[in-house]
Amino acid sequence: MENGVKVFHLTAEPVKQVIIPGRTFDLWGFNGSAPGPTIQATERDRVRIVFDNHLPEPTGIHWHGLEIPIEMDGVPGIGQKPVMPGEQFVYEFTLNQNGTFFYHSHMAMQEMVGMLGGFIIHPKTPYSPRVEKDYLIALQEYAVLPNSTIPNSMNMEFNWLTFNGKAGPASTPLIIRQGERVRIRIINLGMDHHPMHLHGFTFWETGREGARQPESLWHRGNTTLVGVAQARDIEFNADRVGDWMFHCHLPHHMMNQMSSNVGPMTRVGQGMQAGASMEEAMGILRDGHATSENKAPSLGRGLGVGSTTDMARANGPLSQTEADKAMANMPGMDHSQMPGMAMPEVAKNADQVPLFPQDAYMEGSMMAMDKDVDKPETYGLPTGWSGFIGGMMTLVRVLPAEQYEKIMDLKAKQGLAKQDGAK
Ligand SMILES: [Cu+2]
């Protein structure tokens, strides 16, 4: 607070964002993360946001949905001069609304590489009924080639889908004590709409971008479609214990690093095409024909130049000869010897069944990375759980008092350890 004004500092800068252990992306965000921190204030607060541009190009911050003067609206070249690299701009305004809002760069390409964050304005008079837990989940999506760390913001097909900058299973489960009332605010500033689905509970949709709805308009349901530039607030009574899934229901948004080399890699043993000749890289067939069983028509997903050799994705039934070859080409290592990696059980004739492989190599215990994503919030989950969570998925863990306290205790200890580390 400075003379009755609530002061925030926001710095736009390049950030290294760990999307999942082993995959760190070069993004642009705020104060070291993408998305940026959530700003929280209360209706009628006077707020000042001291904004520094540490990006190599001009920008401006738009306060999405706020009823404020045009000079504060943050559209470079219209309401204000662009904030140039190295420059500072001070935004200041009074909040006359309450609800779920967001801030973002008003340069479209910057928005696509991480430059957004939540802006919660709490009401002067508390909402009723009271909630014990109040979460915000920012939805984002990136298109990143397997060997790159830079999202392609021109691409329309996304292979990394995130909750608050993390793809499942690195997303953090929501920890709730049985009996609590929970609010989840979901904001979306990407290129897709996301049908957000909650297992086990029928929620009330209590708010939309910009405002809480009057109770007579609260929809009941278990899925809410969060459109681009929209927010949805949902509330429910967490009366039943369980590790309940909360996820976007678009199947491709529940997966990680989708690229079309998965089929050929797991089946025909061609492996990654690194080191292929120029002709092969250009898609010129050197043996067989275009529709031969180990080539397939190139109707797969593309993630831009360089990925096209991986587009063929044959999963028709293989002949006995090709099926034997595929099995022989499976990596010789014994997966059961590797921690967290047990070979998924597949049928003996799997390679001869049309459509195989679907999920056997995409999800399941073989993909588990429990240890890598271990944190207090994952305490007590079944071994191998992380193999079944990807993309825009997390868990709403409604826990009996004892287990809830145990996790809170672990979190407190982790916090203390961090403080010690900082000293
Ligand atoms: Cu989605």
mmCIF file with all atom_site columns, C-alpha atoms and ligand atoms in Angstrom, residues 161 192-195 248-250 253 392, ligand 1:
data_model
loop_
_atom_site.group_PDB
_atom_site.id
_atom_site.type_symbol
_atom_site.label_atom_id
_atom_site.label_alt_id
_atom_site.label_comp_id
_atom_site.label_asym_id
_atom_site.label_entity_id
_atom_site.label_seq_id
_atom_site.pdbx_PDB_ins_code
_atom_site.Cartn_x
_atom_site.Cartn_y
_atom_site.Cartn_z
_atom_site.occupancy
_atom_site.B_iso_or_equiv
_atom_site.pdbx_formal_charge
_atom_site.auth_seq_id
_atom_site.auth_comp_id
_atom_site.auth_asym_id
_atom_site.auth_atom_id
_atom_site.pdbx_PDB_model_num
ATOM   1  C  CA . LEU A 1 161 ? -2.003  -27.894 -23.397 1.00 0.00 ? 161 LEU A CA 1
ATOM   2  C  CA . ASP A 1 192 ? -9.487  -23.038 -28.848 1.00 0.00 ? 192 ASP A CA 1
ATOM   3  C  CA . HIS A 1 193 ? -12.557 -23.319 -26.687 1.00 0.00 ? 193 HIS A CA 1
ATOM   4  C  CA . HIS A 1 194 ? -12.273 -25.853 -23.882 1.00 0.00 ? 194 HIS A CA 1
ATOM   5  C  CA . PRO A 1 195 ? -15.153 -27.935 -22.462 1.00 0.00 ? 195 PRO A CA 1
ATOM   6  C  CA . CYS A 1 248 ? -10.743 -30.364 -20.788 1.00 0.00 ? 248 CYS A CA 1
ATOM   7  C  CA . HIS A 1 249 ? -12.798 -32.989 -22.569 1.00 0.00 ? 249 HIS A CA 1
ATOM   8  C  CA . LEU A 1 250 ? -11.326 -32.492 -26.059 1.00 0.00 ? 250 LEU A CA 1
ATOM   9  C  CA . HIS A 1 253 ? -6.200  -31.685 -25.149 1.00 0.00 ? 253 HIS A CA 1
ATOM   10 C  CA . MET A 1 392 ? -5.270  -30.120 -19.596 1.00 0.00 ? 392 MET A CA 1
HETATM 11 CU CU . CU  B 2 .   ? -9.386  -28.068 -24.597 1.00 0.00 ? 1   CU  B CU 1
#
